[in-house]
Tab-separated table of C-alpha atoms and ligand atoms in Angstrom:
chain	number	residue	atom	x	y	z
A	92	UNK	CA	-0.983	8.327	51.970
A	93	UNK	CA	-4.078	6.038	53.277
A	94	UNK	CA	-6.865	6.495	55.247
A	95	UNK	CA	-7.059	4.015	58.641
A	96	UNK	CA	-10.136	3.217	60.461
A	97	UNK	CA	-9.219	4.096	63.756
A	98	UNK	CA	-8.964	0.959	65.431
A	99	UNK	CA	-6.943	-0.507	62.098
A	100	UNK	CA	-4.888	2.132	63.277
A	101	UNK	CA	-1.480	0.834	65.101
A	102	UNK	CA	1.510	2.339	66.995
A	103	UNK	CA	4.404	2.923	64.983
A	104	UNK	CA	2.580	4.128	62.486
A	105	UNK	CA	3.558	7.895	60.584
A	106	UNK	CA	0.644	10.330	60.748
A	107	UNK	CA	0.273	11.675	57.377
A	108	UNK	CA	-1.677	14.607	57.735
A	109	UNK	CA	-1.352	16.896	60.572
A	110	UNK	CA	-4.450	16.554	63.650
A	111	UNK	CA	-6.514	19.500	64.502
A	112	UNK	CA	-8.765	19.694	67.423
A	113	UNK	CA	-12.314	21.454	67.583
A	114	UNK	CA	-10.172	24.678	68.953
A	115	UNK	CA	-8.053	24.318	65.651
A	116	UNK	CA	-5.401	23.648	68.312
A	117	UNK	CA	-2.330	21.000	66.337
A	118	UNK	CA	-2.798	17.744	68.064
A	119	UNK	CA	-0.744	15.416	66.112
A	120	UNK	CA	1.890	17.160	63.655
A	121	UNK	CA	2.291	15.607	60.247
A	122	UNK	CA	4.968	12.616	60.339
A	123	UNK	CA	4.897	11.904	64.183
A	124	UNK	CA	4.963	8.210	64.778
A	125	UNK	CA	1.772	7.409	66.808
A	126	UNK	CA	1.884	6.005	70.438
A	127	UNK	CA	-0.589	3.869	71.757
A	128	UNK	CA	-1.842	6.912	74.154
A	129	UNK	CA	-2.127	9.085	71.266
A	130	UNK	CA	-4.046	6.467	69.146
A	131	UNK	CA	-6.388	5.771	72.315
A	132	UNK	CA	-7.117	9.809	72.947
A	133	UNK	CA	-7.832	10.377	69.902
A	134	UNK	CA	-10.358	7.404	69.303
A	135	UNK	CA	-11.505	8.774	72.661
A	136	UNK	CA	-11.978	12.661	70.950
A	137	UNK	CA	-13.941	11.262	67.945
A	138	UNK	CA	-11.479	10.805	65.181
A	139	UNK	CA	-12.821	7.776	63.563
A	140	UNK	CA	-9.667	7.424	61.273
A	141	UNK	CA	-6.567	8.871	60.422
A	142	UNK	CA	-4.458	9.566	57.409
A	143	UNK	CA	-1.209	7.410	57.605
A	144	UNK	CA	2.133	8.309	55.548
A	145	UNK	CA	3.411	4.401	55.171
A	146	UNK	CA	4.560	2.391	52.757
A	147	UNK	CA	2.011	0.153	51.374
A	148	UNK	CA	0.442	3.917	50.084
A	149	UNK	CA	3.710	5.316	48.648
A	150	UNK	CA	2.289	6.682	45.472
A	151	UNK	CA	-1.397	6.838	45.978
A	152	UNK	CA	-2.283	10.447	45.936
A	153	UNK	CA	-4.891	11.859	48.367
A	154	UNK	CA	-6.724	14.620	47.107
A	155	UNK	CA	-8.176	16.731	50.450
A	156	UNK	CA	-11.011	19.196	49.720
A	157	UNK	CA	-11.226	22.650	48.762
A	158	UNK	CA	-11.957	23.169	52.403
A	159	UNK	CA	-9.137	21.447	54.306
A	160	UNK	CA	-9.935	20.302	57.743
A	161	UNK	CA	-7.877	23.319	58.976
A	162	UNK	CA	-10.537	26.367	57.504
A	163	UNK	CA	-13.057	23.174	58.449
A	164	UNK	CA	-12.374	23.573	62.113
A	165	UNK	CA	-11.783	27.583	62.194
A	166	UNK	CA	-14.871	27.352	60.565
A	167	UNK	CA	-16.691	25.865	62.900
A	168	UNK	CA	-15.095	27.491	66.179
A	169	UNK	CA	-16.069	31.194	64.512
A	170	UNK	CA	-19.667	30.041	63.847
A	171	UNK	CA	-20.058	28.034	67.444
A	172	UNK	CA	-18.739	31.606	68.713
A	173	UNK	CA	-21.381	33.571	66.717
A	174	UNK	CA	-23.867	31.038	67.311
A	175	UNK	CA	-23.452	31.575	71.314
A	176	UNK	CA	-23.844	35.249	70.879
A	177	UNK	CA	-27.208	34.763	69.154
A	178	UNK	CA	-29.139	33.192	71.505
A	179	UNK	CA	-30.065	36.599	72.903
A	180	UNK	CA	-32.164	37.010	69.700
A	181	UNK	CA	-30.416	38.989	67.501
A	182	UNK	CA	-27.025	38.143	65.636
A	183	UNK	CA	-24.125	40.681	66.167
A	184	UNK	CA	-23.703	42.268	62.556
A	185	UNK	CA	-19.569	41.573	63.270
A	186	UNK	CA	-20.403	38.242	64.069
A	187	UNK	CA	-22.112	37.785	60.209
A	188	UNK	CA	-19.196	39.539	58.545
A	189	UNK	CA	-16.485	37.416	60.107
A	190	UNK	CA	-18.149	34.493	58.670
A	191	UNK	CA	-18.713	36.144	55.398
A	192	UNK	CA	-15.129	37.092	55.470
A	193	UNK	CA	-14.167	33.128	55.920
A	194	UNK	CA	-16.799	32.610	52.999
A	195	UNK	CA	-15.350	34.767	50.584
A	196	UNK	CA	-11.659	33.265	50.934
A	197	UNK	CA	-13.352	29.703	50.205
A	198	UNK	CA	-15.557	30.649	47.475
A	199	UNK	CA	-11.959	32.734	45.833
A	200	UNK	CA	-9.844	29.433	46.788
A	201	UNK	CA	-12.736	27.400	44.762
A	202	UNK	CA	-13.098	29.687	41.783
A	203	UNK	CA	-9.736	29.672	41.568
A	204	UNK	CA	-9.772	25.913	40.491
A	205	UNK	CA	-11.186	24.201	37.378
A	206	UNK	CA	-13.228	21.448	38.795
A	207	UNK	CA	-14.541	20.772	42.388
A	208	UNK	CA	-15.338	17.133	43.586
A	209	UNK	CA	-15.940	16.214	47.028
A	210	UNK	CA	-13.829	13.742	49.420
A	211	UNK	CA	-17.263	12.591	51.527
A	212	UNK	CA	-15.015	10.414	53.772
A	213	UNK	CA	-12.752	13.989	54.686
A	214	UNK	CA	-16.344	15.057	56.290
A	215	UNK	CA	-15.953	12.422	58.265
A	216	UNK	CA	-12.487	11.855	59.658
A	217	UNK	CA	-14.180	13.550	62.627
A	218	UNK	CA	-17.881	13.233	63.514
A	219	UNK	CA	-19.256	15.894	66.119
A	220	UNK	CA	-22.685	16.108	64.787
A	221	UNK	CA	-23.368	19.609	66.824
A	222	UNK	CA	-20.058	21.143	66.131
A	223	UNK	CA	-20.093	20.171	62.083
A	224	UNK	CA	-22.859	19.729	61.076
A	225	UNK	CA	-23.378	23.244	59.896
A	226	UNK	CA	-20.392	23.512	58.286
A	227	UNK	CA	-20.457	19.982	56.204
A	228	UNK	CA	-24.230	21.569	54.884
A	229	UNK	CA	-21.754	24.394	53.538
A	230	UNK	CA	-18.969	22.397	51.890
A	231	UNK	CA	-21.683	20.155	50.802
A	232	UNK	CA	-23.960	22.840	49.445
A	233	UNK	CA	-20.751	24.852	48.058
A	234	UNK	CA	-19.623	21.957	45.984
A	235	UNK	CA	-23.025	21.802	44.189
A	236	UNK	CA	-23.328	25.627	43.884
A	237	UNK	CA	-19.587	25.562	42.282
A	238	UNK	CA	-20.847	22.700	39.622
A	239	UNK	CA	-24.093	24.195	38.883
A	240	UNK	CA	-21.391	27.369	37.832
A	241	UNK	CA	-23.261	30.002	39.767
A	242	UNK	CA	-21.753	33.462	40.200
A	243	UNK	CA	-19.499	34.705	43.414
A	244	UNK	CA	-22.114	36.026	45.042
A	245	UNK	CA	-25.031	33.618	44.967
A	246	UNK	CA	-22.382	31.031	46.067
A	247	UNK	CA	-21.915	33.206	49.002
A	248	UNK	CA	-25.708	33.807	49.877
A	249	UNK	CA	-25.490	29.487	49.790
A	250	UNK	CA	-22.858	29.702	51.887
A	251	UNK	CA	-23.949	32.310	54.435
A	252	UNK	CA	-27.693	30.289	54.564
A	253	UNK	CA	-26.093	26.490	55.320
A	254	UNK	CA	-23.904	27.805	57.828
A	255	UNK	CA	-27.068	29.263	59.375
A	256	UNK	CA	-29.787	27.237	57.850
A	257	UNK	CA	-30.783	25.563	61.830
A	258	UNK	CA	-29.840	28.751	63.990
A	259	UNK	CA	-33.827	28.533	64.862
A	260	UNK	CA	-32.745	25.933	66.712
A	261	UNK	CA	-31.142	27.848	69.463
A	262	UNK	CA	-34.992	29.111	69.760
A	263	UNK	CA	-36.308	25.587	70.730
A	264	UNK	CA	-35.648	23.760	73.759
A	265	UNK	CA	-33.120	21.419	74.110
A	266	UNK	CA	-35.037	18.748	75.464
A	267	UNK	CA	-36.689	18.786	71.936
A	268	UNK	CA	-33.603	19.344	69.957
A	269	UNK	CA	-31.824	16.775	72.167
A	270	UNK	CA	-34.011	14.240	72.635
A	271	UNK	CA	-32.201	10.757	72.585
A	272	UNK	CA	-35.194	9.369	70.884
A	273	UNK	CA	-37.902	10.091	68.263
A	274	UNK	CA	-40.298	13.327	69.364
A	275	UNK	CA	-44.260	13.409	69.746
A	276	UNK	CA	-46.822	14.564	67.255
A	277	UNK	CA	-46.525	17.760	69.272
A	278	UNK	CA	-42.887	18.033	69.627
A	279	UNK	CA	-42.291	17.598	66.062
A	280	UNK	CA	-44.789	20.214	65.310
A	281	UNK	CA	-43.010	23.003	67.687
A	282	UNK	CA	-39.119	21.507	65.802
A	283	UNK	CA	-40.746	22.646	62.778
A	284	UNK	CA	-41.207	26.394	63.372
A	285	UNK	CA	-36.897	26.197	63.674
A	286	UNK	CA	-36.961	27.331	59.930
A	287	UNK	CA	-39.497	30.271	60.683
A	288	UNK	CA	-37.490	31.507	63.854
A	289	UNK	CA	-34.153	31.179	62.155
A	290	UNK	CA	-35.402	33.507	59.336
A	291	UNK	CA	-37.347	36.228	62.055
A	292	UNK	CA	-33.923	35.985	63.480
A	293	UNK	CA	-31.910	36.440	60.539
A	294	UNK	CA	-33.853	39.323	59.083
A	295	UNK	CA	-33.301	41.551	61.931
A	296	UNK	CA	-31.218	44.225	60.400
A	297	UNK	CA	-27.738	42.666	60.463
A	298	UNK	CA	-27.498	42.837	56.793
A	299	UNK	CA	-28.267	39.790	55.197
A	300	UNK	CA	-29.852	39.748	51.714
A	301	UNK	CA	-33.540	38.443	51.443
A	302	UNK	CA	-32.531	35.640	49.471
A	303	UNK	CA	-29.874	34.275	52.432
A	304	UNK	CA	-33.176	34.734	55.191
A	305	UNK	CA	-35.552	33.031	52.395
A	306	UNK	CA	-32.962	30.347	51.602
A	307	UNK	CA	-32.844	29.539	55.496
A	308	UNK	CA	-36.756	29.797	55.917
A	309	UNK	CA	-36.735	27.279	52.767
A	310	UNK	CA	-34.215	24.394	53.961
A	311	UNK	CA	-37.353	21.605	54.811
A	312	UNK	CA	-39.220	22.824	51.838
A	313	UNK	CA	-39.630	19.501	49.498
A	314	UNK	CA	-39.776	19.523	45.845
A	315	UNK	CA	-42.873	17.561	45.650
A	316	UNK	CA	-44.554	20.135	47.884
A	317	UNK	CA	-44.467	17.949	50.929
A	318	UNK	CA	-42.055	19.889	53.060
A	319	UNK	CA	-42.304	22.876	55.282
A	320	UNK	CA	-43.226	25.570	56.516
A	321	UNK	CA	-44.998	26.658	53.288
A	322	UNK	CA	-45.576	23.745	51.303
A	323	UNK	CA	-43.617	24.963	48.363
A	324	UNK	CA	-42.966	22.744	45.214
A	325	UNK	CA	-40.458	22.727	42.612
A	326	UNK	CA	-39.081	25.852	41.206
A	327	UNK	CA	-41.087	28.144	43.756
A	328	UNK	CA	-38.674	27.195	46.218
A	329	UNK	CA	-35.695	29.094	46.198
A	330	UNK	CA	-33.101	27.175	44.411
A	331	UNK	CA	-30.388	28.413	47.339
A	332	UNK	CA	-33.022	26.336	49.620
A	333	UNK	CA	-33.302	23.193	47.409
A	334	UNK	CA	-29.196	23.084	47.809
A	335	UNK	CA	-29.203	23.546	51.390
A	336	UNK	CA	-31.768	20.918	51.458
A	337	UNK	CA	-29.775	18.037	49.856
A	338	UNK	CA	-26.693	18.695	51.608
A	339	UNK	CA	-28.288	19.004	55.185
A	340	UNK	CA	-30.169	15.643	54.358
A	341	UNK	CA	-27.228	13.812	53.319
A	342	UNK	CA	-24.871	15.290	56.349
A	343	UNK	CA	-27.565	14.254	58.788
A	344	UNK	CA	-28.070	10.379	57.860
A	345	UNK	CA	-24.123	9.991	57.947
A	346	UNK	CA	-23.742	11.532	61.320
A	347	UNK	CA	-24.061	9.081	64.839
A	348	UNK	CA	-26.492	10.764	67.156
A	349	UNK	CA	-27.247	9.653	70.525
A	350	UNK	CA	-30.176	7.902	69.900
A	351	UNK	CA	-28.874	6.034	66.397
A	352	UNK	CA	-25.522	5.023	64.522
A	353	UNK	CA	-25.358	7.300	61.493
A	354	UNK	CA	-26.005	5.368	58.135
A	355	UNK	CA	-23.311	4.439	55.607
A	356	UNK	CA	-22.001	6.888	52.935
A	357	UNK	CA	-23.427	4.742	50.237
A	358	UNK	CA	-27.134	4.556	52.342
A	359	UNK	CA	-27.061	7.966	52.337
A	360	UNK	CA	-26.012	8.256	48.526
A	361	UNK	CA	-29.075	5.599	47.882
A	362	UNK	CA	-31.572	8.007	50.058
A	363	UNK	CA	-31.116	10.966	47.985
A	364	UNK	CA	-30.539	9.207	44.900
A	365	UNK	CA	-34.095	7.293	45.453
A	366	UNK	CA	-35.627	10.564	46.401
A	367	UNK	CA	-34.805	12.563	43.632
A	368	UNK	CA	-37.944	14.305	42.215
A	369	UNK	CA	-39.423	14.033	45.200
A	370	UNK	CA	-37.944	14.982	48.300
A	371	UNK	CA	-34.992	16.632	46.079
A	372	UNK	CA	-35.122	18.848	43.193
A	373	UNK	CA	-33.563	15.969	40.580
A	374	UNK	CA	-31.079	18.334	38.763
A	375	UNK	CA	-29.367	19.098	41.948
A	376	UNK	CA	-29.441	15.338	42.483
A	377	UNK	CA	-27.701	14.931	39.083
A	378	UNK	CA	-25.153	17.323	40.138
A	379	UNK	CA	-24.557	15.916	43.622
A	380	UNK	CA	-24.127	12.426	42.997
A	381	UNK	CA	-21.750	13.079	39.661
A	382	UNK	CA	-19.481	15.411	42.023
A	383	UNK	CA	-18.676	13.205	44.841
A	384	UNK	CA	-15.970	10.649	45.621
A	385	UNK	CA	-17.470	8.517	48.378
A	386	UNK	CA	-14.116	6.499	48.565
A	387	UNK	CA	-11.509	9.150	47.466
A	388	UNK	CA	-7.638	8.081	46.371
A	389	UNK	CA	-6.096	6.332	49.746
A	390	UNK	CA	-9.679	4.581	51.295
A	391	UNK	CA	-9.788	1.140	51.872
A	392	UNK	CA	-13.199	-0.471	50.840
A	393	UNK	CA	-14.642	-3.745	51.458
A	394	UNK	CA	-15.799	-6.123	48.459
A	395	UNK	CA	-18.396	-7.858	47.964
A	396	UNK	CA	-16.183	-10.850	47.697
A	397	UNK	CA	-14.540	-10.912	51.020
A	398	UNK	CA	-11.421	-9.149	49.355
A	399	UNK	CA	-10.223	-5.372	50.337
A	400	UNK	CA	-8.594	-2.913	48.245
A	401	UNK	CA	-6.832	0.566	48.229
A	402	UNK	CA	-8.319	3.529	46.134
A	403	UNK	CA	-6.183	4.245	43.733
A	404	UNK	CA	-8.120	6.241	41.198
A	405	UNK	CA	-11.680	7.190	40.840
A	406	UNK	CA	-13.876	7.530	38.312
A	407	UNK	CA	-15.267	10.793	37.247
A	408	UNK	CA	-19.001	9.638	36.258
A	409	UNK	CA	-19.104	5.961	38.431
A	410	UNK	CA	-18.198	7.412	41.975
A	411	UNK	CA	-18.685	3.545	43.178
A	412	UNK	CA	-16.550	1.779	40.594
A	413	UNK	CA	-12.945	3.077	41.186
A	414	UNK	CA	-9.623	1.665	40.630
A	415	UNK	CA	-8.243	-0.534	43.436
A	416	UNK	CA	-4.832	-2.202	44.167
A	417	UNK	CA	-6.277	-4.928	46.339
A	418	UNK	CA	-4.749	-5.508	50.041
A	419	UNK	CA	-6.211	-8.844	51.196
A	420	UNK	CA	-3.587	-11.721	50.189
A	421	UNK	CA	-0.493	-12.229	49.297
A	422	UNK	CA	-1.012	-10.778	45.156
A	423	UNK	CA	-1.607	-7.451	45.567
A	424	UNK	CA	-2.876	-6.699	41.785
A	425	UNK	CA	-4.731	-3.755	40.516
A	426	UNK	CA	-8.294	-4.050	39.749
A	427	UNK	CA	-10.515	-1.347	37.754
A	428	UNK	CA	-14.029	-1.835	39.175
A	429	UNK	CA	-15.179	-0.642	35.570
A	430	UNK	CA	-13.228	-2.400	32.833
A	431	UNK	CA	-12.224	-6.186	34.619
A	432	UNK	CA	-14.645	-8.451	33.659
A	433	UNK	CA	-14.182	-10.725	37.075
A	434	UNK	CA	-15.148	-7.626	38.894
A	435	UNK	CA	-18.241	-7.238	36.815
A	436	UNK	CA	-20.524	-8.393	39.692
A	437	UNK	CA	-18.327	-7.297	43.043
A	438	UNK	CA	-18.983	-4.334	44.905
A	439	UNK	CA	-17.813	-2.189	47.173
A	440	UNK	CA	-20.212	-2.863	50.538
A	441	UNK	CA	-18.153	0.038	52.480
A	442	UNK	CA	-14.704	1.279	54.069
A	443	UNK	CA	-12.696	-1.306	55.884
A	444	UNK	CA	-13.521	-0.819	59.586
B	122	FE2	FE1	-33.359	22.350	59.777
């Protein structure tokens, strides 16, 4: 199996893993041949590549995430749902269990494995910044929570704060939160107090644990002391916060907004990487950046060279150096990005588009 850009993406082709929409309703099953309709609605939904079952990919194993895109989606239609009922001001305390519910089965599911790494391109199969967003923080932040081998329930409390880490937002009005463009001194300053509303919100007696509400009131806190609301440095911030941080960061700069084309996955790799120590707290970094596959088994990456290759294999501790069969030309050899000496200086600039 291989992952398509969307518009690389042709009729005839088999879909190799089955389509969900936002409603978690099946829109393409797994081994349907695509029609040309099909390929246009779904460019036209958002999809911004597909999984295809074909030939050329016989053998190359993809590896989807501890959260497949199937709990991703019911994940993010039960929080949109609690989310809605919020905006009166208080969260319903059923509402908060439901989603704890969905927590605990992924936090079992994960424990239940040896090692966790992240597909970053599976975030991304399907970009609704509003609609995800929340729930890529909590993959994200779950994946570093997992490697830093906290217990069950701390990796629940990180769980239960990322999925709720912006509802202050709901608090603020939309022509601030939506603005197509970049806000005023003044504008900026009333976003801010989102972190301070979400946790007055959250700590209205719907049974949340004062380290969830501090985690949420903790998300823009920076490790150098130059975030908000409290100016916090290093280990005064609550180390649920300084995950949450990272991941809602790094989910942000790869999302398209309205106003701007979300950066690449390897920008956004660079941003975090160059900000660790200050922005970041750098042992999360460490964590982060060791337990992610940017280009996971079946992506097709660009060289440096003008040449394109297939993932084929990654490499635990050089996420940007995996093993590649390459697709451009008639030879179709394997390269390792690590050990071949004529790849020494070629690398991967980003997915084949
Ligand atoms: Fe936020």
């Amino acid at each position: 199996m291989r992952y398509l850009a969307i518009n690389l993406v042709q009729e005839g082709m088999k879909v190799g893993k089955t389509i969900f929409n936002e409603q978690g309703v099946v829109l393409i099953s797994a081994n349907s041949v695509l029609t040309s309709p099909a390929i246009n609605k779904l460019e036209q939904l958002g999809y911004k590549g597909l999984l295809i079952d074909d030939e050329f990919s016989q053998g190359v194993e993809y590896h989807e995430n501890f959260v497949s895109n199937e709990v991703r989606v019911s994940l993010a239609k039960k929080l949109n749902s609690a989310l809605n009922l919020s905006s009166c001001g208080k969260i319903p305390h059923s509402e908060i269990d439901g989603l704890q519910s969905m927590l605990s089965d992924i936090v079992d599911e994960m424990l239940s494995r040896r090692e966790i790494n992240l597909n970053l391109l599976e975030l991304k199969m399907f970009d609704n910044y509003t609609y995800f967003h929340s729930v890529n923080v909590a993959v994200i932040a779950l994946a570093i929570a997992f490697n830093m081998k906290l217990k069950r329930s701390d990796m629940l409390i990180v769980g239960t704060a990322a999925l709720l880490h912006d509802i202050g937002k709901l608090f603020i009005g939309t022509e601030i939160v939506n603005k197509p463009g970049s806000l005023t001194d003044e504008e900026y300053e009333i976003m801010k107090t989102h972190s301070e509303k979400g946790y007055k919100v959250l700590s209205s007696g719907n049974g949340l644990s004062l380290k969830t509400t501090i985690s949420v009131l903790s998300h823009h806190e920076h490790y150098d002391g130059s975030g908000y609301p409290n100016g916090l440095a290093g280990e005064d911030i609550i180390l649920f916060g300084r995950i949450i941080c990272i991941a809602d960061v790094y989910d942000a700069l790869t999302s398209d907004r309205p106003y701007r084309k979300g950066c690449s996955v390897i920008e956004a790799i660079e941003y975090v990487m160059a900000n660790s120590g200050t922005l970041f707290d750098p042992k999360l970094v460490k964590i982060f950046s060791s337990k992610i596959y940017p280009f996971p088994e079946g992506a097709t990456v660009l060289l440096s060279n003008g040449e394109t290759g297939l993932v084929l294999s990654n490499n635990h501790e050089f996420c940007l150096r995996p093993k590649l069969k390459i697709t451009s030309g008639s030879d179709h050899r394997i390269v390792d990005l690590i050990y071949d000496t004529e790849y020494r200086s070629v690398v991967i600039t980003g997915l084949e588009q």
